[in-house]
Tab-separated table of N, CA and C in Angstrom:
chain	number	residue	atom	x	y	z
A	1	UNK	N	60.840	7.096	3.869
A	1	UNK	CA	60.408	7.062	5.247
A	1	UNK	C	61.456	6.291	6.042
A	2	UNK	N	62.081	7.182	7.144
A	2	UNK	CA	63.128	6.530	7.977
A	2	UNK	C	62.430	6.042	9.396
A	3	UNK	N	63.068	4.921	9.810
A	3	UNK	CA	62.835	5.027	11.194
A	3	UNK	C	63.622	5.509	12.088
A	4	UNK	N	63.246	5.774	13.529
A	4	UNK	CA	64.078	6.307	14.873
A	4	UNK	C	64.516	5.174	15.155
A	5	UNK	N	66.317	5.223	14.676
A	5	UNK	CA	67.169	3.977	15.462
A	5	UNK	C	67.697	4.287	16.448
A	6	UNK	N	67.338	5.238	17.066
A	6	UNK	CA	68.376	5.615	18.254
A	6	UNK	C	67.119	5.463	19.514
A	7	UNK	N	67.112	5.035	20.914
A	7	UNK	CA	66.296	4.823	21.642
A	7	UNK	C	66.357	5.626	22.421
A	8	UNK	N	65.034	6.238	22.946
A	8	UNK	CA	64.617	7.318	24.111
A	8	UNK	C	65.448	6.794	25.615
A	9	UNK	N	65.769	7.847	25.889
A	9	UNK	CA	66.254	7.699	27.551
A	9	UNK	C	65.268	8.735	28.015
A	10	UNK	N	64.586	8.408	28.762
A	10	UNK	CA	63.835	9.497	29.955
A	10	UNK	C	64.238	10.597	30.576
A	11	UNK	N	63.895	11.720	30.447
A	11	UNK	CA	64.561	12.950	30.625
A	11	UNK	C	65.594	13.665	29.915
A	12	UNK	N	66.257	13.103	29.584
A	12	UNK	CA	66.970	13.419	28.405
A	12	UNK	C	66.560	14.271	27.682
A	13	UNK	N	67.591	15.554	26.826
A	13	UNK	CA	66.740	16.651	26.543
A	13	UNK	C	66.977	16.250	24.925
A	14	UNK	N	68.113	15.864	24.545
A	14	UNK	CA	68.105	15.177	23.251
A	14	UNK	C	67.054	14.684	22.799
A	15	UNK	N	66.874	13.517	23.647
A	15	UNK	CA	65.410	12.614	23.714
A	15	UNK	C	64.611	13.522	23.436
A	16	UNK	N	64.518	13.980	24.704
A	16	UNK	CA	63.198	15.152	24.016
A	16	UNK	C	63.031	15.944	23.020
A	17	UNK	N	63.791	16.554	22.648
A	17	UNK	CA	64.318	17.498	21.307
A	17	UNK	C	63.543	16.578	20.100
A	18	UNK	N	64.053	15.045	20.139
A	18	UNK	CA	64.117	14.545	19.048
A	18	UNK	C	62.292	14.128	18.594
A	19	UNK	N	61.777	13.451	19.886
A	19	UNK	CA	60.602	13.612	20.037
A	19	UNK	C	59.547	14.207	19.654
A	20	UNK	N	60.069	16.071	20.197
A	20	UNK	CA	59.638	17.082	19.902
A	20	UNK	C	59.396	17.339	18.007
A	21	UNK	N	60.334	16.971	17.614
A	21	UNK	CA	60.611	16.932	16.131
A	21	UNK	C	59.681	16.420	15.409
A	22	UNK	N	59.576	14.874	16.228
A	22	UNK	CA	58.860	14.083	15.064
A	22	UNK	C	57.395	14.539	15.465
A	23	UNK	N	57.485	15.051	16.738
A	23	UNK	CA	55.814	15.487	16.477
A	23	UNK	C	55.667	16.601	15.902
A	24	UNK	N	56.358	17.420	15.825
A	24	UNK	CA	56.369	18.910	15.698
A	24	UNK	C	56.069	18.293	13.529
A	25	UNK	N	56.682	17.452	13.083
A	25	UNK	CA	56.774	17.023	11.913
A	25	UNK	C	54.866	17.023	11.244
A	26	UNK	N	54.456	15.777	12.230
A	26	UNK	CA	52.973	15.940	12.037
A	26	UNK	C	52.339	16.985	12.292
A	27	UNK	N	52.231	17.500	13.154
A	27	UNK	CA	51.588	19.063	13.161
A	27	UNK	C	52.008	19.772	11.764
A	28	UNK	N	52.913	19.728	11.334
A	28	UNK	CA	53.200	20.915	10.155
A	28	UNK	C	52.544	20.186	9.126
A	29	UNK	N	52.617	18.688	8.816
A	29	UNK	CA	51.543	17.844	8.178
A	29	UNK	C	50.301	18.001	7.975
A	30	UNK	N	49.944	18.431	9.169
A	30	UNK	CA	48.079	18.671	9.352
A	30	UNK	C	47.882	19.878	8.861
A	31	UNK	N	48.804	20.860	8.948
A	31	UNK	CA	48.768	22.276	8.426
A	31	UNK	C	48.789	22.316	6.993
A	32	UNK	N	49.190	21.626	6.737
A	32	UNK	CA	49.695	22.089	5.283
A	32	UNK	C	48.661	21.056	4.373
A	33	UNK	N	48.131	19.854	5.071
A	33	UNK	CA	47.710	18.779	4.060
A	33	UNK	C	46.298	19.139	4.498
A	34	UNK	N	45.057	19.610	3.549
A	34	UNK	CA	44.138	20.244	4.797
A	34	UNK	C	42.465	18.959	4.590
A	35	UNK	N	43.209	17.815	3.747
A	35	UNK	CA	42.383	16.476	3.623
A	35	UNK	C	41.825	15.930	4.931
A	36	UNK	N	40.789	15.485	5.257
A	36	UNK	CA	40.775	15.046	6.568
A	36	UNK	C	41.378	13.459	6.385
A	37	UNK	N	41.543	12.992	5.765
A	37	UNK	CA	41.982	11.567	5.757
A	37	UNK	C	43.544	12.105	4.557
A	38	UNK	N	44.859	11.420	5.576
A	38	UNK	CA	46.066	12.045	5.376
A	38	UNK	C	46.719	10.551	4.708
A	39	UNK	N	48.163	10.502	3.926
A	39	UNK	CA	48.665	9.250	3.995
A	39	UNK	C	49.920	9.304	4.968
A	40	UNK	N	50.467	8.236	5.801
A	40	UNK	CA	51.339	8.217	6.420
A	40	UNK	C	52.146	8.499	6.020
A	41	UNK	N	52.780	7.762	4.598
A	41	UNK	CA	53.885	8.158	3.758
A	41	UNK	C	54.583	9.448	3.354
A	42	UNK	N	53.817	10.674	3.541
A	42	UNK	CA	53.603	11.648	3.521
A	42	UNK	C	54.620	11.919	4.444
A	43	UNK	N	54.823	11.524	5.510
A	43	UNK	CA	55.722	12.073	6.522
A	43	UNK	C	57.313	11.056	6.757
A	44	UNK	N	57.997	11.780	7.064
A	44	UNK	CA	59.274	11.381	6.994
A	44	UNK	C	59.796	10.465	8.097
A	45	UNK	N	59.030	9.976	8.576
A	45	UNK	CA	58.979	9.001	9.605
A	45	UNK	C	58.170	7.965	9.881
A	46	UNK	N	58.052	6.834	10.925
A	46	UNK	CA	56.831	5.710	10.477
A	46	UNK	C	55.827	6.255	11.852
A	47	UNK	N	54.599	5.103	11.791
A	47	UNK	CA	53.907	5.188	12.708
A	47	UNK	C	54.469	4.855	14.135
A	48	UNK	N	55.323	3.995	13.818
A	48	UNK	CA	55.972	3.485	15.035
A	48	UNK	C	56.527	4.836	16.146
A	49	UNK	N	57.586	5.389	14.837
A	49	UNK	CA	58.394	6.506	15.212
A	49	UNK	C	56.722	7.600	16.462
A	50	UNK	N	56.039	7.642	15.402
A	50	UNK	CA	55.237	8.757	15.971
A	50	UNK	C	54.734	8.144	17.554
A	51	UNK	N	54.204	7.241	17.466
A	51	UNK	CA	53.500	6.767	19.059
A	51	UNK	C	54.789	6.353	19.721
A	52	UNK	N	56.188	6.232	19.349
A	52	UNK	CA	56.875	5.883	20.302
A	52	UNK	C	56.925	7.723	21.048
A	53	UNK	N	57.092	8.407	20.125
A	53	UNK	CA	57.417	9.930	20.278
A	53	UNK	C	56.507	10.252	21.327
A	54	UNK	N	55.038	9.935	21.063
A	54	UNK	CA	53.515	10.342	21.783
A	54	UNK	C	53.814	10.131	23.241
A	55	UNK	N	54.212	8.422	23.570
A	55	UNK	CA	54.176	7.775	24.556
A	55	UNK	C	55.335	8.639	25.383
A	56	UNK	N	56.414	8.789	24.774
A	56	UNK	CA	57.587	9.429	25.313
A	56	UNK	C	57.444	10.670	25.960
A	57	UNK	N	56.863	11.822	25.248
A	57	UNK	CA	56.854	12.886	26.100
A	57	UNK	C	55.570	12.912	27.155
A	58	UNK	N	54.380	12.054	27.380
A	58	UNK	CA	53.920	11.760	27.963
A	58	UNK	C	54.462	11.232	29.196
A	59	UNK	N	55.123	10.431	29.224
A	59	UNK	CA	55.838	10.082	30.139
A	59	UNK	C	57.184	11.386	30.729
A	60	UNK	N	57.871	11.828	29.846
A	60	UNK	CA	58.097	13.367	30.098
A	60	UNK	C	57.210	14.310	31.474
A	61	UNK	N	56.493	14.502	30.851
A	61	UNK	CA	54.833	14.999	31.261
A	61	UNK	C	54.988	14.847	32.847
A	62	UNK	N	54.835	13.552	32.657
A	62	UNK	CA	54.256	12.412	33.822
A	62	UNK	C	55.505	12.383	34.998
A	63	UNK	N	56.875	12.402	34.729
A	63	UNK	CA	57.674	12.176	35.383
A	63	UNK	C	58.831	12.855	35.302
A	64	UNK	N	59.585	13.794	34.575
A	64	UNK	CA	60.559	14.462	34.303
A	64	UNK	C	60.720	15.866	34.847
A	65	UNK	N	60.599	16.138	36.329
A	65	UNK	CA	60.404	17.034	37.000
A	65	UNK	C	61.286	18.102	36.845
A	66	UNK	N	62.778	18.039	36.512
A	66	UNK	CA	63.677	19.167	35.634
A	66	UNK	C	63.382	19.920	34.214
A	67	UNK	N	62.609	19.139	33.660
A	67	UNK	CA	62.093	19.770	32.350
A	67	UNK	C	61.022	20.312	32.664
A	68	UNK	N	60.813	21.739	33.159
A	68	UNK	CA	59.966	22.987	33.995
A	68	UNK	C	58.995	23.094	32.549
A	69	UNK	N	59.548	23.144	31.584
A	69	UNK	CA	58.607	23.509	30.661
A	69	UNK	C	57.412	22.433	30.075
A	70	UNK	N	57.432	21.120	30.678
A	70	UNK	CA	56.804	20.040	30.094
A	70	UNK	C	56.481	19.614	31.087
A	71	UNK	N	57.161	19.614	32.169
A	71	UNK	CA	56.608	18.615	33.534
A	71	UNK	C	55.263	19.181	34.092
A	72	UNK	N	54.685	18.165	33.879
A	72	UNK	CA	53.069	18.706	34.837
A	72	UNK	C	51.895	19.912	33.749
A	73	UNK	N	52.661	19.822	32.414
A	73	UNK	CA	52.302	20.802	31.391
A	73	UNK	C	50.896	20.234	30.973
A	74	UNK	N	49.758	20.368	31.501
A	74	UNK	CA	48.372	19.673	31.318
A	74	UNK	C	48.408	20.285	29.650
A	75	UNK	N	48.301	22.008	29.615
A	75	UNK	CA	47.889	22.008	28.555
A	75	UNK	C	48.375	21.223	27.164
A	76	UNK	N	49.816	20.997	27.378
A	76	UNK	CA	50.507	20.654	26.544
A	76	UNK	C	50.226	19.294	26.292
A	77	UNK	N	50.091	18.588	27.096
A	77	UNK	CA	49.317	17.406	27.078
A	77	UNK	C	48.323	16.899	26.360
A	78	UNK	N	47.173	17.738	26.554
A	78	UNK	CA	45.867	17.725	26.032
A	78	UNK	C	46.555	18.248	24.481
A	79	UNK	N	47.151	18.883	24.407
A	79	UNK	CA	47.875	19.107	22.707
A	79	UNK	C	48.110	17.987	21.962
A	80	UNK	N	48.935	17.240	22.690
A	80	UNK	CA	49.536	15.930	22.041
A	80	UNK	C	48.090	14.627	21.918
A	81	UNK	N	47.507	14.544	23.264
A	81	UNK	CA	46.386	13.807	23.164
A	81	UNK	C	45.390	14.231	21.709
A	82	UNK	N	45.017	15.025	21.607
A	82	UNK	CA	44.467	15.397	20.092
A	82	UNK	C	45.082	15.278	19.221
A	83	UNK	N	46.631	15.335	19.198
A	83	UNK	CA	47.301	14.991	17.819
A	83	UNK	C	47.212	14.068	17.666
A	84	UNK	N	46.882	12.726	18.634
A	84	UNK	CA	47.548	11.610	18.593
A	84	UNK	C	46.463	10.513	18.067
A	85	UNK	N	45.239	11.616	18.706
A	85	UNK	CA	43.871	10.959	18.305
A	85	UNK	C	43.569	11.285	16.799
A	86	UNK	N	43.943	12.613	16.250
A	86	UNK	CA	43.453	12.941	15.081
A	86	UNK	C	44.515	11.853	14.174
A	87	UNK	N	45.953	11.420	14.818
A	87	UNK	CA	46.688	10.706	13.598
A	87	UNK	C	46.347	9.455	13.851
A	88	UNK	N	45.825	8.477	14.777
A	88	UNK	CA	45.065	7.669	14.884
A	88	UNK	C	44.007	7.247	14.110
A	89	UNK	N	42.952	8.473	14.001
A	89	UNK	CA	42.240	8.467	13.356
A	89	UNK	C	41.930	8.743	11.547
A	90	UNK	N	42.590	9.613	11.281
A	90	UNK	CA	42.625	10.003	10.430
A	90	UNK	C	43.797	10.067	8.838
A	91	UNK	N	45.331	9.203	9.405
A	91	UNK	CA	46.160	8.774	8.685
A	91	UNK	C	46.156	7.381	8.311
A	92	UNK	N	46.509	7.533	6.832
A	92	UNK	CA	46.412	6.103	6.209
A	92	UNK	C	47.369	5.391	5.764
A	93	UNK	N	47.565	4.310	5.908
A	93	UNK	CA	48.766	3.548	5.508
A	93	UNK	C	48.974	3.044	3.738
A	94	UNK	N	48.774	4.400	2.549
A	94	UNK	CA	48.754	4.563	1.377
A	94	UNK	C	49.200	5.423	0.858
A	95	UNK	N	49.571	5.188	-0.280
A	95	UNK	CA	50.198	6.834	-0.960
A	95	UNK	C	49.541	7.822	-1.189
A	96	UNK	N	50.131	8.776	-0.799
A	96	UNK	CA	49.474	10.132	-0.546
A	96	UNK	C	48.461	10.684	-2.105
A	97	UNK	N	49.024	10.561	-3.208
A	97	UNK	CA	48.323	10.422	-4.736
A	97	UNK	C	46.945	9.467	-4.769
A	98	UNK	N	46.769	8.352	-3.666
A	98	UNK	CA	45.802	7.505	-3.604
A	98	UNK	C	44.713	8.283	-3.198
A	99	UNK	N	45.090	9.165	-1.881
A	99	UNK	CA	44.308	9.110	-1.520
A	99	UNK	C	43.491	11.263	-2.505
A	100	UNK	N	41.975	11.175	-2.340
A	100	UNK	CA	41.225	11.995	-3.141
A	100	UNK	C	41.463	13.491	-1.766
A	101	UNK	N	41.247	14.373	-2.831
A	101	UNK	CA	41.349	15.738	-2.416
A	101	UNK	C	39.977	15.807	-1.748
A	102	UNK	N	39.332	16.122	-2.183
A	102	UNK	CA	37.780	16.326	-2.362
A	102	UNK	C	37.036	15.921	-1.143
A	103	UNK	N	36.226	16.923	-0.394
A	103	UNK	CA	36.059	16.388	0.745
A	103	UNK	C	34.740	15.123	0.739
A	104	UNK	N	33.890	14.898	-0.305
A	104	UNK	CA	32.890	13.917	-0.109
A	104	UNK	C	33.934	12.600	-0.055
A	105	UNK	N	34.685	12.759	-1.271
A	105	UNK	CA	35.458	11.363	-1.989
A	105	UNK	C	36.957	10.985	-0.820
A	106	UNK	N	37.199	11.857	-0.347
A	106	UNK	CA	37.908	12.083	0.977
A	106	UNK	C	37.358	11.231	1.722
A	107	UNK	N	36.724	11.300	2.456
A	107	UNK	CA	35.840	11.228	3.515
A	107	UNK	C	35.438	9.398	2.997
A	108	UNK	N	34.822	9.712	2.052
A	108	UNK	CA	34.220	8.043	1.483
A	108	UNK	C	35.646	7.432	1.248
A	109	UNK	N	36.620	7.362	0.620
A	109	UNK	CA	37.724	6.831	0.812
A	109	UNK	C	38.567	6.365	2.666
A	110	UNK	N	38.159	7.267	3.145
A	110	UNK	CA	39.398	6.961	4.109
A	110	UNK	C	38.197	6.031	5.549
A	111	UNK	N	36.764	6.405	5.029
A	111	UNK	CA	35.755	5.652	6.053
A	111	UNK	C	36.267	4.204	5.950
A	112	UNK	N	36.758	3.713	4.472
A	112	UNK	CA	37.100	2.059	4.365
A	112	UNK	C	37.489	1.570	5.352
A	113	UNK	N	38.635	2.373	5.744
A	113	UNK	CA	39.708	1.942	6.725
A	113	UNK	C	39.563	1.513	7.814
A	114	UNK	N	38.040	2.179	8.054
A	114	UNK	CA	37.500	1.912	9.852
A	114	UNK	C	38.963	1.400	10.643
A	115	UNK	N	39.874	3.273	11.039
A	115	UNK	CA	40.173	3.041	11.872
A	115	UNK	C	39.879	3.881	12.941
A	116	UNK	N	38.734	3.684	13.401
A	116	UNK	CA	38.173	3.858	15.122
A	116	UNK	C	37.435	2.302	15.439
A	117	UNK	N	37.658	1.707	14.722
A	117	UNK	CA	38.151	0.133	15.359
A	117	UNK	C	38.911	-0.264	15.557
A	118	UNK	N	39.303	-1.225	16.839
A	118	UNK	CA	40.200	-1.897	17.356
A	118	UNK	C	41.310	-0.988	18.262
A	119	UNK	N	40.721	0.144	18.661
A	119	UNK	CA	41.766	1.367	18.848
A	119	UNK	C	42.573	0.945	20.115
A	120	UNK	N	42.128	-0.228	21.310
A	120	UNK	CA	42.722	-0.819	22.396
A	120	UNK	C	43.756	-1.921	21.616
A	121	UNK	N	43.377	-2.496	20.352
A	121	UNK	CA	44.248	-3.548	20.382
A	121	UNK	C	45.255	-2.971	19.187
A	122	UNK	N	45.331	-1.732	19.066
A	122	UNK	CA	46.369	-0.983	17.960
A	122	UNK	C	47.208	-0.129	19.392
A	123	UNK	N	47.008	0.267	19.975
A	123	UNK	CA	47.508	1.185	21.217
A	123	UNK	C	48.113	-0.264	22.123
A	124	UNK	N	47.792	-1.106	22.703
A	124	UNK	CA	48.299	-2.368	23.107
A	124	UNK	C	49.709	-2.720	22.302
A	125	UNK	N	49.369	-2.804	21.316
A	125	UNK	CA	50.785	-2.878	20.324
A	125	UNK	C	51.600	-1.764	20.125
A	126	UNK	N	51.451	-0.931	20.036
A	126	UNK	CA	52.415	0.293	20.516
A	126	UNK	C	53.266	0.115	21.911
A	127	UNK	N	52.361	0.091	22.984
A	127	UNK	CA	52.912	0.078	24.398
A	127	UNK	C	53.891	-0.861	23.855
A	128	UNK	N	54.115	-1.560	22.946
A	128	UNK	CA	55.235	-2.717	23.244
A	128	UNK	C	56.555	-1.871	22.393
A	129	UNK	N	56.297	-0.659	22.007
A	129	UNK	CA	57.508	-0.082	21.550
A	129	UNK	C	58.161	0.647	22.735
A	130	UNK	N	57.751	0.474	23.907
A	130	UNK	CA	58.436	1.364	24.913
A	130	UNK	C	59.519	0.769	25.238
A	131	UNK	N	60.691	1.396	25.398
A	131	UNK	CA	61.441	0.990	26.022
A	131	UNK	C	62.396	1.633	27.123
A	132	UNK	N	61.923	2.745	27.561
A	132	UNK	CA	62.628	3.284	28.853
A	132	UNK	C	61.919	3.487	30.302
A	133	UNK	N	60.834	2.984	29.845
A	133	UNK	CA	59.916	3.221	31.489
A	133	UNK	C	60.660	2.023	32.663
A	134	UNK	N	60.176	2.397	33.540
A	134	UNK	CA	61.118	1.665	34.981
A	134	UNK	C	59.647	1.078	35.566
A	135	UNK	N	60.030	-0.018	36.539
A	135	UNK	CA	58.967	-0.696	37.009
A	135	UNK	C	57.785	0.601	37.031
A	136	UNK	N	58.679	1.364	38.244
A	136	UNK	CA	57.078	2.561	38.879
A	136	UNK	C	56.079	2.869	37.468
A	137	UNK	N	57.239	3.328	36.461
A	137	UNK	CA	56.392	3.936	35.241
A	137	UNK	C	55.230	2.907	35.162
A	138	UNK	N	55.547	1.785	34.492
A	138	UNK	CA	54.689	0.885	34.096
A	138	UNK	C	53.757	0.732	35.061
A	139	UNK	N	54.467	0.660	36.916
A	139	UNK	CA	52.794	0.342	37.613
A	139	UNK	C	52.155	1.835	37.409
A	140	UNK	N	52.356	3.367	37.230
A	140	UNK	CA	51.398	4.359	37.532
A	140	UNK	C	50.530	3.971	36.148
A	141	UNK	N	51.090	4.026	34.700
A	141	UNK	CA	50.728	3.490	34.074
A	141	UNK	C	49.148	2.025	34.026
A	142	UNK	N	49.672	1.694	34.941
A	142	UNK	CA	48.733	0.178	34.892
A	142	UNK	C	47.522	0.766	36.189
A	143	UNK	N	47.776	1.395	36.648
A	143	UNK	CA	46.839	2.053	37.854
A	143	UNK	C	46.294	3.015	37.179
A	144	UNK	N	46.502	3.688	35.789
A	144	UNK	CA	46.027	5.159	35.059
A	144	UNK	C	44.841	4.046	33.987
A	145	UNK	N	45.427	2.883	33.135
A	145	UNK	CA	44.413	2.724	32.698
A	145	UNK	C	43.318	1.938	33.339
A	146	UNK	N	43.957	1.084	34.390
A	146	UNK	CA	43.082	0.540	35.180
A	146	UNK	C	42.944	-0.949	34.630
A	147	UNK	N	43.295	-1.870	35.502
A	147	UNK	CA	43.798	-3.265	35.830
A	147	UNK	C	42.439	-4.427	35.067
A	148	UNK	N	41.359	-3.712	34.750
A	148	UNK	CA	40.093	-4.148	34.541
A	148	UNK	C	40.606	-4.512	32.983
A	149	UNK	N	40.959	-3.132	32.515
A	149	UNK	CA	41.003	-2.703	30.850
A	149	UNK	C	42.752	-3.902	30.033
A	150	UNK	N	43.029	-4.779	29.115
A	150	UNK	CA	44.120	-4.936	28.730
A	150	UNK	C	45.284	-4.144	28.550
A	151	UNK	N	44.822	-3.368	28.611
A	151	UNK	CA	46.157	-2.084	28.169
A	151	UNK	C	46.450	-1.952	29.982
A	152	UNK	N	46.043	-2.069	31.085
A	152	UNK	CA	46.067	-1.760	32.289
A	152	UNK	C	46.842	-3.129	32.727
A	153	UNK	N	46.568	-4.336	31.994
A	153	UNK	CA	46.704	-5.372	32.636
A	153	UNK	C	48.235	-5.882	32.109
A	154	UNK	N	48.654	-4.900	30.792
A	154	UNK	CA	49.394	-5.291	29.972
A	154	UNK	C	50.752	-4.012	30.870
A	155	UNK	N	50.708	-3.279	31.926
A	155	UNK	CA	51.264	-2.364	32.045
A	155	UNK	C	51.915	-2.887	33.294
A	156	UNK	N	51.215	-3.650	34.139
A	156	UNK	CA	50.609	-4.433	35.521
A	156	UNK	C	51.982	-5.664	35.385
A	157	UNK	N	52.101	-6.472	34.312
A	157	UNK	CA	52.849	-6.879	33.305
A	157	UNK	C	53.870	-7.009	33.660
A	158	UNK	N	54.455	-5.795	33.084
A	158	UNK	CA	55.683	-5.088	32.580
A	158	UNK	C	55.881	-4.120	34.449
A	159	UNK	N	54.955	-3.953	34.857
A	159	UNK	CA	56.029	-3.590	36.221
A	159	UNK	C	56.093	-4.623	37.114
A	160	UNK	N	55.812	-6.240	36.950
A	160	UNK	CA	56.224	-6.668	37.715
A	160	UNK	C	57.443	-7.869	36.811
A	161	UNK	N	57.738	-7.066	36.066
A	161	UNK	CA	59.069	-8.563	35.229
A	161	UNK	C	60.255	-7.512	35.672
């Protein structure tokens, strides 16, 4: 398992390309591994790599008005939002041999993990892998989750340093 040493620039089609990859990586993951509880290891990249990827073309999405094929792309969006929730939810930080085929022993194995807890203060720690958003990003950002919520307050933050 490698990590992404090279850092996102915004708009950038490289960037994006590369992005595209590592998600395009998990999707072929989910296809092929048909366990509902997956191991991370499994994939050729870390968690980091993946939510930096998530956050990135989101922001794409959000602001990259030359890239016609992604800018303003709701559906595509809502694509990634489900990937991001199902690898959230459903990938484990164990070897893939650990974890059981079988969907009861599946299922009872990967419940341990309870991860649909703490899902603000695991996503909080991500946001801190960003590194190409510009003040505005961070305030639309901090106005999207809303100034009430930490992840809003943590965005609020970062557009005013």
């Amino acid at each position: 398992m490698s990590s992404t040493s090279n850092k996102f620039e915004l708009c950038d089609s490289t960037s994006i390309g590369k992005a595209m990859s590592i998600i395009a990586e998990l999707h072929s993951n989910n296809q092929s591994d048909k366990r509902y509880y997956k191991s991370l290891q499994s994939l050729n990249c870390t968690i980091e790599d993946l939510q930096r990827s998530f956050y990135f073309l989101f922001d794409c999405i959000n602001f990259c008005t030359k890239e016609t094929k992604i800018h303003n792309n709701l559906e595509y969006q809502q694509s990634l939002e489900v990937l991001q929730s199902i690898m959230m939810l459903t990938y484990l930080g164990v070897e893939p041999d650990d974890i059981p085929f079988e969907l009861r022993g599946n299922l009872a194995f990967g419940k341990h993990f309870e991860l649909d807890k703490n899902l603000d203060e695991r996503e909080l720690s991500y946001l801190e892998l960003i590194t190409w958003r510009k003040k505005e990003h961070w305030s639309y950002y901090a106005i999207a989750y809303g100034l009430e919520s930490k992840l809003g307050q943590y965005c609020a933050k970062k557009a005013s340093e």
